[in-house]
Amino acid sequence: DSGVTQTPKHLITATGQRVTLRCSPRSGDLSVYWYQQSLDQGLQFLIQYYNGEERAKGNILERFSAQQFPDLHSELNLSSLELGDSALYFCASSVGRGGASYTFGSGTRLTVV
Amino acid sequence: GQQVMQIPQYQHVQEGEDFTTYCNSSTTLSNIQWYKQRPGGHPVFLIQLVKSGEVKKQKRLTFQFGEAKKNSSLHITATQTTDVGTYFCAGRPTNYGGSQGNLIFGKGTKLSVKP
């Protein structure tokens, strides 16, 4: 157990639908990062939040949005889902704005059918 | 934009052979980190290198950070089946990474080990 909790572990949904992925960072970590990993691909940076504020934005589609709540948990919302959105979505956390190492959660595997 | 290139993309070795993966950054890095992702797992932090020319060892793993702080390598001596997985380097640019975040990941090297 890395200390970063992601739910659900698996999600199967139809095209056009909307889903929400949830992440609870490791205790004491203020930054949350979201990454997308497609089959046999690298880690695609989506977005970072630090203490409730958006800190950096990567190649995140307009159909995707995220937020970090006062209790520091974060949610990634994916809407108008397409087959190509099927991937593993990782959340990671770190202590500060980004100076330390990242602790990754076990991921949410999204399958769009 | 800033990039971290990692080679090779795949490496197949016989158990007992050595393995090396290389990272090259387009810009100077303040530090570089290495992560390992086991099949079906999530990336796990291995080590961070900060100083120019730094070399660190973890048992059979040797990590190096180049003198110019733009490249790094991970060398595994006498691979074992437990070494199977994808190894990612991640560089922190001296200038903020912007749209790539503050840690730029290489695409990883997938290591398979034949017993």
Short mmCIF file of N, CA, C and O in Angstrom, two decimals, chain B:
data_model
loop_
_atom_site.label_atom_id
_atom_site.label_comp_id
_atom_site.label_asym_id
_atom_site.label_seq_id
_atom_site.Cartn_x
_atom_site.Cartn_y
_atom_site.Cartn_z
N GLY B 1 9.00 21.77 -26.90
CA GLY B 1 9.04 21.82 -25.45
C GLY B 1 10.14 20.95 -24.89
O GLY B 1 10.83 20.23 -25.62
N GLN B 2 10.30 21.00 -23.60
CA GLN B 2 11.33 20.20 -22.95
C GLN B 2 11.00 18.72 -23.05
O GLN B 2 9.84 18.32 -22.91
N GLN B 3 12.04 17.91 -23.32
CA GLN B 3 11.81 16.48 -23.50
C GLN B 3 12.85 15.68 -22.74
O GLN B 3 14.00 16.11 -22.56
N VAL B 4 12.44 14.50 -22.32
CA VAL B 4 13.36 13.52 -21.77
C VAL B 4 13.23 12.26 -22.62
O VAL B 4 12.16 11.64 -22.64
N MET B 5 14.29 11.95 -23.35
CA MET B 5 14.29 10.79 -24.23
C MET B 5 14.92 9.62 -23.50
O MET B 5 15.97 9.77 -22.85
N GLN B 6 14.32 8.46 -23.65
CA GLN B 6 14.83 7.27 -22.95
C GLN B 6 14.98 6.15 -23.96
O GLN B 6 14.08 5.87 -24.74
N ILE B 7 16.13 5.50 -23.93
CA ILE B 7 16.39 4.36 -24.81
C ILE B 7 17.08 3.23 -24.06
O ILE B 7 17.77 3.50 -23.05
N PRO B 8 16.89 1.98 -24.48
CA PRO B 8 15.99 1.57 -25.56
C PRO B 8 14.55 1.52 -25.07
O PRO B 8 14.29 1.65 -23.87
N GLN B 9 13.62 1.31 -25.97
CA GLN B 9 12.22 1.22 -25.58
C GLN B 9 11.94 -0.16 -24.98
O GLN B 9 11.16 -0.29 -24.04
N TYR B 10 12.60 -1.18 -25.55
CA TYR B 10 12.46 -2.54 -25.06
C TYR B 10 13.83 -3.17 -24.94
O TYR B 10 14.74 -2.85 -25.71
N GLN B 11 13.99 -4.07 -23.97
CA GLN B 11 15.23 -4.82 -23.84
C GLN B 11 14.89 -6.21 -23.33
O GLN B 11 14.21 -6.37 -22.31
N HIS B 12 15.35 -7.20 -24.11
CA HIS B 12 15.15 -8.59 -23.69
C HIS B 12 16.51 -9.16 -23.34
O HIS B 12 17.43 -9.10 -24.16
N VAL B 13 16.66 -9.68 -22.15
CA VAL B 13 17.95 -10.23 -21.75
C VAL B 13 17.76 -11.63 -21.18
O VAL B 13 16.67 -12.00 -20.75
N GLN B 14 18.86 -12.37 -21.16
CA GLN B 14 18.90 -13.67 -20.51
C GLN B 14 19.21 -13.41 -19.04
O GLN B 14 20.02 -12.51 -18.73
N GLU B 15 18.62 -14.15 -18.17
CA GLU B 15 18.91 -13.99 -16.75
C GLU B 15 20.42 -14.09 -16.51
O GLU B 15 21.08 -14.99 -17.04
N GLY B 16 20.93 -13.15 -15.77
CA GLY B 16 22.36 -13.12 -15.51
C GLY B 16 23.11 -12.10 -16.35
O GLY B 16 24.24 -11.72 -16.02
N GLU B 17 22.50 -11.66 -17.45
CA GLU B 17 23.12 -10.63 -18.28
C GLU B 17 22.89 -9.25 -17.63
O GLU B 17 22.01 -9.07 -16.80
N ASP B 18 23.70 -8.31 -18.06
CA ASP B 18 23.55 -6.95 -17.57
C ASP B 18 22.55 -6.18 -18.43
O ASP B 18 22.26 -6.56 -19.57
N PHE B 19 22.06 -5.07 -17.89
CA PHE B 19 21.06 -4.25 -18.58
C PHE B 19 21.33 -2.78 -18.27
O PHE B 19 21.69 -2.43 -17.13
N THR B 20 21.20 -1.95 -19.30
CA THR B 20 21.37 -0.51 -19.10
C THR B 20 20.30 0.25 -19.86
O THR B 20 19.99 -0.08 -21.01
N THR B 21 19.73 1.25 -19.25
CA THR B 21 18.81 2.16 -19.91
C THR B 21 19.33 3.58 -19.75
O THR B 21 19.93 3.92 -18.72
N TYR B 22 19.13 4.39 -20.79
CA TYR B 22 19.72 5.73 -20.84
C TYR B 22 18.64 6.80 -21.00
O TYR B 22 17.66 6.60 -21.70
N CYS B 23 18.89 7.91 -20.35
CA CYS B 23 17.99 9.06 -20.46
C CYS B 23 18.77 10.29 -20.91
O CYS B 23 19.87 10.53 -20.39
N ASN B 24 18.17 11.03 -21.82
CA ASN B 24 18.78 12.29 -22.26
C ASN B 24 17.75 13.38 -22.26
O ASN B 24 16.65 13.22 -22.81
N SER B 25 18.11 14.50 -21.66
CA SER B 25 17.20 15.64 -21.59
C SER B 25 17.64 16.72 -22.57
O SER B 25 18.83 16.91 -22.82
N SER B 26 16.66 17.43 -23.10
CA SER B 26 16.96 18.53 -24.01
C SER B 26 17.44 19.77 -23.24
O SER B 26 17.99 20.70 -23.82
N THR B 27 17.20 19.77 -21.94
CA THR B 27 17.62 20.93 -21.13
C THR B 27 18.28 20.44 -19.83
O THR B 27 18.17 19.26 -19.47
N THR B 28 18.95 21.33 -19.17
CA THR B 28 19.61 21.00 -17.91
C THR B 28 18.56 20.69 -16.83
O THR B 28 17.54 21.37 -16.74
N LEU B 29 18.87 19.68 -16.07
CA LEU B 29 17.94 19.24 -15.02
C LEU B 29 18.47 19.60 -13.64
O LEU B 29 19.67 19.57 -13.40
N SER B 30 17.57 19.92 -12.75
CA SER B 30 18.00 20.15 -11.36
C SER B 30 18.16 18.81 -10.65
O SER B 30 18.99 18.67 -9.76
N ASN B 31 17.39 17.83 -11.03
CA ASN B 31 17.59 16.48 -10.52
C ASN B 31 16.91 15.49 -11.45
O ASN B 31 16.16 15.88 -12.35
N ILE B 32 17.19 14.23 -11.26
CA ILE B 32 16.55 13.20 -12.04
C ILE B 32 16.13 12.07 -11.10
O ILE B 32 16.84 11.75 -10.14
N GLN B 33 14.97 11.51 -11.35
CA GLN B 33 14.45 10.42 -10.54
C GLN B 33 14.24 9.20 -11.42
O GLN B 33 14.06 9.31 -12.63
N TRP B 34 14.28 8.04 -10.78
CA TRP B 34 14.02 6.79 -11.48
C TRP B 34 12.88 6.05 -10.78
O TRP B 34 12.81 6.02 -9.54
N TYR B 35 12.01 5.48 -11.62
CA TYR B 35 10.86 4.74 -11.13
C TYR B 35 10.83 3.37 -11.81
O TYR B 35 11.28 3.22 -12.96
N LYS B 36 10.25 2.39 -11.11
CA LYS B 36 10.06 1.06 -11.69
C LYS B 36 8.57 0.71 -11.62
O LYS B 36 7.94 0.90 -10.58
N GLN B 37 8.07 0.22 -12.74
CA GLN B 37 6.68 -0.21 -12.79
C GLN B 37 6.66 -1.70 -13.14
O GLN B 37 7.02 -2.08 -14.26
N ARG B 38 6.26 -2.52 -12.20
CA ARG B 38 6.14 -3.96 -12.46
C ARG B 38 4.93 -4.20 -13.34
O ARG B 38 3.98 -3.40 -13.35
N PRO B 39 4.91 -5.29 -14.08
CA PRO B 39 3.74 -5.60 -14.92
C PRO B 39 2.46 -5.61 -14.09
O PRO B 39 2.39 -6.26 -13.05
N GLY B 40 1.47 -4.84 -14.54
CA GLY B 40 0.21 -4.76 -13.81
C GLY B 40 0.26 -3.88 -12.59
O GLY B 40 -0.73 -3.79 -11.85
N GLY B 41 1.39 -3.23 -12.36
CA GLY B 41 1.53 -2.40 -11.16
C GLY B 41 1.59 -0.93 -11.46
O GLY B 41 1.29 -0.48 -12.57
N HIS B 42 1.99 -0.18 -10.46
CA HIS B 42 2.11 1.25 -10.61
C HIS B 42 3.58 1.66 -10.44
O HIS B 42 4.37 0.91 -9.86
N PRO B 43 3.95 2.83 -10.97
CA PRO B 43 5.35 3.26 -10.82
C PRO B 43 5.71 3.43 -9.35
O PRO B 43 4.95 4.00 -8.57
N VAL B 44 6.91 2.96 -9.03
CA VAL B 44 7.42 3.07 -7.66
C VAL B 44 8.75 3.79 -7.71
O VAL B 44 9.63 3.43 -8.50
N PHE B 45 8.90 4.77 -6.87
CA PHE B 45 10.13 5.57 -6.82
C PHE B 45 11.31 4.71 -6.40
O PHE B 45 11.23 3.93 -5.43
N LEU B 46 12.41 4.84 -7.15
CA LEU B 46 13.63 4.11 -6.81
C LEU B 46 14.67 5.02 -6.17
O LEU B 46 15.21 4.70 -5.10
N ILE B 47 14.96 6.13 -6.85
CA ILE B 47 16.07 6.95 -6.38
C ILE B 47 16.01 8.33 -7.02
O ILE B 47 15.37 8.52 -8.05
N GLN B 48 16.68 9.29 -6.39
CA GLN B 48 16.83 10.62 -6.96
C GLN B 48 18.30 10.99 -6.98
O GLN B 48 19.03 10.74 -6.01
N LEU B 49 18.75 11.56 -8.08
CA LEU B 49 20.12 12.05 -8.23
C LEU B 49 20.07 13.56 -8.39
O LEU B 49 19.25 14.08 -9.14
N VAL B 50 20.93 14.26 -7.69
CA VAL B 50 20.89 15.72 -7.67
C VAL B 50 22.19 16.36 -8.16
O VAL B 50 22.16 17.35 -8.87
N LYS B 51 23.32 15.78 -7.79
CA LYS B 51 24.61 16.42 -8.07
C LYS B 51 25.17 15.99 -9.41
O LYS B 51 25.01 14.85 -9.83
N SER B 52 25.86 16.89 -10.03
CA SER B 52 26.56 16.61 -11.28
C SER B 52 27.54 15.46 -11.08
O SER B 52 28.32 15.48 -10.12
N GLY B 53 27.49 14.46 -11.95
CA GLY B 53 28.40 13.32 -11.86
C GLY B 53 28.08 12.33 -10.76
O GLY B 53 28.85 11.41 -10.51
N GLU B 54 26.95 12.48 -10.13
CA GLU B 54 26.60 11.63 -8.99
C GLU B 54 26.39 10.19 -9.42
O GLU B 54 25.84 9.92 -10.48
N VAL B 55 26.86 9.27 -8.59
CA VAL B 55 26.66 7.83 -8.80
C VAL B 55 26.11 7.26 -7.51
O VAL B 55 26.66 7.49 -6.43
N LYS B 56 25.03 6.52 -7.63
CA LYS B 56 24.44 5.87 -6.47
C LYS B 56 24.18 4.41 -6.78
O LYS B 56 23.87 4.06 -7.93
N LYS B 57 24.31 3.57 -5.76
CA LYS B 57 24.09 2.14 -5.96
C LYS B 57 23.03 1.63 -5.01
O LYS B 57 22.95 2.04 -3.84
N GLN B 58 22.22 0.73 -5.53
CA GLN B 58 21.27 0.00 -4.72
C GLN B 58 21.44 -1.47 -5.09
O GLN B 58 20.94 -1.92 -6.12
N LYS B 59 22.19 -2.20 -4.29
CA LYS B 59 22.46 -3.61 -4.57
C LYS B 59 23.00 -3.77 -5.98
O LYS B 59 24.10 -3.30 -6.29
N ARG B 60 22.27 -4.40 -6.89
CA ARG B 60 22.78 -4.63 -8.25
C ARG B 60 22.46 -3.48 -9.20
O ARG B 60 22.81 -3.52 -10.38
N LEU B 61 21.82 -2.41 -8.70
CA LEU B 61 21.45 -1.28 -9.55
C LEU B 61 22.43 -0.13 -9.33
O LEU B 61 22.72 0.22 -8.19
N THR B 62 22.92 0.44 -10.43
CA THR B 62 23.81 1.59 -10.37
C THR B 62 23.20 2.72 -11.18
O THR B 62 22.87 2.54 -12.36
N PHE B 63 23.05 3.87 -10.55
CA PHE B 63 22.45 5.04 -11.18
C PHE B 63 23.53 6.11 -11.34
O PHE B 63 24.31 6.35 -10.41
N GLN B 64 23.53 6.76 -12.51
CA GLN B 64 24.50 7.83 -12.75
C GLN B 64 23.78 9.06 -13.27
O GLN B 64 22.82 8.97 -14.04
N PHE B 65 24.30 10.22 -12.88
CA PHE B 65 23.82 11.51 -13.38
C PHE B 65 24.98 12.16 -14.08
O PHE B 65 26.08 12.26 -13.52
N GLY B 66 24.78 12.60 -15.30
CA GLY B 66 25.88 13.12 -16.10
C GLY B 66 26.46 14.42 -15.55
O GLY B 66 25.82 15.14 -14.78
N GLU B 67 27.67 14.71 -16.00
CA GLU B 67 28.37 15.91 -15.55
C GLU B 67 27.62 17.18 -15.90
O GLU B 67 27.60 18.15 -15.14
N ALA B 68 26.99 17.17 -17.07
CA ALA B 68 26.24 18.34 -17.52
C ALA B 68 24.81 18.36 -16.99
O ALA B 68 24.04 19.28 -17.30
N LYS B 69 24.46 17.35 -16.23
CA LYS B 69 23.11 17.23 -15.66
C LYS B 69 22.04 17.23 -16.75
O LYS B 69 20.95 17.81 -16.59
N LYS B 70 22.35 16.56 -17.87
CA LYS B 70 21.38 16.44 -18.94
C LYS B 70 21.14 14.98 -19.31
O LYS B 70 20.29 14.68 -20.14
N ASN B 71 21.92 14.07 -18.70
CA ASN B 71 21.69 12.67 -19.01
C ASN B 71 21.91 11.81 -17.78
O ASN B 71 22.55 12.22 -16.80
N SER B 72 21.35 10.62 -17.85
CA SER B 72 21.42 9.71 -16.72
C SER B 72 21.32 8.28 -17.23
O SER B 72 20.87 8.04 -18.36
N SER B 73 21.78 7.36 -16.42
CA SER B 73 21.67 5.95 -16.79
C SER B 73 21.37 5.10 -15.57
O SER B 73 21.68 5.47 -14.43
N LEU B 74 20.77 3.97 -15.85
CA LEU B 74 20.51 2.95 -14.83
C LEU B 74 21.10 1.65 -15.35
O LEU B 74 20.76 1.22 -16.47
N HIS B 75 21.97 1.05 -14.60
CA HIS B 75 22.62 -0.20 -14.98
C HIS B 75 22.26 -1.26 -13.95
O HIS B 75 22.40 -1.03 -12.76
N ILE B 76 21.81 -2.40 -14.45
CA ILE B 76 21.53 -3.54 -13.57
C ILE B 76 22.54 -4.64 -13.89
O ILE B 76 22.66 -5.08 -15.05
N THR B 77 23.24 -5.07 -12.90
CA THR B 77 24.22 -6.14 -13.04
C THR B 77 23.56 -7.49 -12.78
O THR B 77 22.80 -7.63 -11.82
N ALA B 78 23.83 -8.45 -13.64
CA ALA B 78 23.35 -9.82 -13.45
C ALA B 78 21.85 -9.84 -13.17
O ALA B 78 21.40 -10.13 -12.06
N THR B 79 21.09 -9.52 -14.22
CA THR B 79 19.64 -9.41 -14.05
C THR B 79 19.01 -10.68 -13.49
O THR B 79 19.51 -11.80 -13.72
N GLN B 80 17.93 -10.49 -12.78
CA GLN B 80 17.13 -11.59 -12.25
C GLN B 80 15.70 -11.42 -12.73
O GLN B 80 15.31 -10.33 -13.17
N THR B 81 14.91 -12.47 -12.64
CA THR B 81 13.52 -12.38 -13.12
C THR B 81 12.73 -11.35 -12.33
O THR B 81 11.75 -10.79 -12.83
N THR B 82 13.15 -11.06 -11.13
CA THR B 82 12.46 -10.04 -10.32
C THR B 82 12.71 -8.61 -10.84
O THR B 82 12.05 -7.67 -10.39
N ASP B 83 13.66 -8.48 -11.77
CA ASP B 83 13.94 -7.15 -12.34
C ASP B 83 12.97 -6.78 -13.46
O ASP B 83 12.99 -5.65 -13.94
N VAL B 84 12.14 -7.72 -13.86
CA VAL B 84 11.20 -7.48 -14.96
C VAL B 84 10.30 -6.28 -14.64
O VAL B 84 9.83 -6.12 -13.52
N GLY B 85 10.10 -5.45 -15.66
CA GLY B 85 9.24 -4.28 -15.49
C GLY B 85 9.66 -3.17 -16.43
O GLY B 85 10.53 -3.35 -17.27
N THR B 86 9.02 -2.03 -16.26
CA THR B 86 9.37 -0.86 -17.06
C THR B 86 10.04 0.16 -16.15
O THR B 86 9.53 0.48 -15.08
N TYR B 87 11.19 0.63 -16.60
CA TYR B 87 11.97 1.60 -15.83
C TYR B 87 11.82 2.97 -16.47
O TYR B 87 12.10 3.15 -17.66
N PHE B 88 11.37 3.93 -15.68
CA PHE B 88 11.17 5.29 -16.15
C PHE B 88 12.18 6.22 -15.49
O PHE B 88 12.40 6.14 -14.28
N CYS B 89 12.75 7.09 -16.29
CA CYS B 89 13.47 8.21 -15.70
C CYS B 89 12.52 9.41 -15.73
O CYS B 89 11.60 9.47 -16.55
N ALA B 90 12.75 10.34 -14.83
CA ALA B 90 11.91 11.53 -14.75
C ALA B 90 12.79 12.70 -14.35
O ALA B 90 13.40 12.68 -13.27
N GLY B 91 12.88 13.67 -15.21
CA GLY B 91 13.76 14.80 -14.96
C GLY B 91 13.01 16.04 -14.52
O GLY B 91 11.93 16.33 -15.02
N ARG B 92 13.61 16.73 -13.56
CA ARG B 92 13.03 17.99 -13.11
C ARG B 92 13.83 19.12 -13.75
O ARG B 92 15.00 19.31 -13.44
N PRO B 93 13.21 19.86 -14.66
CA PRO B 93 13.97 20.93 -15.33
C PRO B 93 14.32 22.06 -14.38
O PRO B 93 13.60 22.32 -13.42
N THR B 94 15.44 22.73 -14.66
CA THR B 94 15.82 23.88 -13.84
C THR B 94 14.82 25.01 -14.02
O THR B 94 14.55 25.76 -13.09
N ASN B 95 14.30 25.10 -15.25
CA ASN B 95 13.19 26.02 -15.48
C ASN B 95 11.90 25.24 -15.39
O ASN B 95 11.80 24.14 -15.90
N TYR B 96 10.93 25.81 -14.77
CA TYR B 96 9.66 25.12 -14.53
C TYR B 96 9.11 24.52 -15.81
O TYR B 96 9.14 25.11 -16.86
N GLY B 97 8.61 23.29 -15.69
CA GLY B 97 8.21 22.53 -16.86
C GLY B 97 6.92 22.97 -17.52
O GLY B 97 6.62 22.53 -18.62
N GLY B 98 6.16 23.82 -16.88
CA GLY B 98 4.95 24.33 -17.52
C GLY B 98 3.96 23.23 -17.83
O GLY B 98 3.53 22.48 -16.95
N SER B 99 3.62 23.09 -19.11
CA SER B 99 2.57 22.16 -19.50
C SER B 99 2.97 20.71 -19.28
O SER B 99 2.15 19.82 -19.34
N GLN B 100 4.22 20.45 -19.03
CA GLN B 100 4.64 19.08 -18.75
C GLN B 100 4.74 18.83 -17.26
O GLN B 100 5.15 17.74 -16.84
N GLY B 101 4.38 19.81 -16.47
CA GLY B 101 4.50 19.64 -15.04
C GLY B 101 5.93 19.82 -14.61
O GLY B 101 6.80 20.17 -15.39
N ASN B 102 6.19 19.57 -13.35
CA ASN B 102 7.53 19.84 -12.85
C ASN B 102 8.41 18.60 -12.86
O ASN B 102 9.53 18.65 -12.39
N LEU B 103 7.91 17.49 -13.39
CA LEU B 103 8.70 16.28 -13.52
C LEU B 103 8.37 15.69 -14.89
O LEU B 103 7.23 15.32 -15.14
N ILE B 104 9.36 15.65 -15.77
CA ILE B 104 9.12 15.17 -17.13
C ILE B 104 9.57 13.71 -17.23
O ILE B 104 10.76 13.41 -17.07
N PHE B 105 8.62 12.83 -17.50
CA PHE B 105 8.92 11.41 -17.58
C PHE B 105 9.39 11.00 -18.97
O PHE B 105 8.85 11.46 -19.99
N GLY B 106 10.40 10.15 -19.00
CA GLY B 106 10.74 9.47 -20.24
C GLY B 106 9.68 8.43 -20.54
O GLY B 106 8.83 8.13 -19.69
N LYS B 107 9.72 7.87 -21.74
CA LYS B 107 8.70 6.89 -22.13
C LYS B 107 8.94 5.50 -21.53
O LYS B 107 8.11 4.61 -21.68
N GLY B 108 10.08 5.32 -20.91
CA GLY B 108 10.35 4.07 -20.21
C GLY B 108 11.05 3.03 -21.06
O GLY B 108 10.98 3.05 -22.29
N THR B 109 11.75 2.15 -20.39
CA THR B 109 12.36 0.98 -21.01
C THR B 109 11.74 -0.25 -20.39
O THR B 109 11.81 -0.43 -19.16
N LYS B 110 11.14 -1.07 -21.25
CA LYS B 110 10.50 -2.29 -20.77
C LYS B 110 11.50 -3.43 -20.79
O LYS B 110 12.01 -3.80 -21.85
N LEU B 111 11.81 -3.96 -19.62
CA LEU B 111 12.80 -5.03 -19.50
C LEU B 111 12.11 -6.37 -19.31
O LEU B 111 11.26 -6.53 -18.42
N SER B 112 12.47 -7.32 -20.15
CA SER B 112 12.01 -8.70 -19.95
C SER B 112 13.25 -9.56 -19.72
O SER B 112 14.30 -9.34 -20.33
N VAL B 113 13.13 -10.53 -18.83
CA VAL B 113 14.25 -11.38 -18.46
C VAL B 113 13.86 -12.83 -18.68
O VAL B 113 12.90 -13.32 -18.09
N LYS B 114 14.64 -13.50 -19.50
CA LYS B 114 14.36 -14.91 -19.79
C LYS B 114 15.13 -15.78 -18.81
O LYS B 114 16.35 -15.65 -18.71
N PRO B 115 14.42 -16.66 -18.09
CA PRO B 115 15.12 -17.49 -17.10
C PRO B 115 16.06 -18.50 -17.75
O PRO B 115 15.91 -18.87 -18.89
#
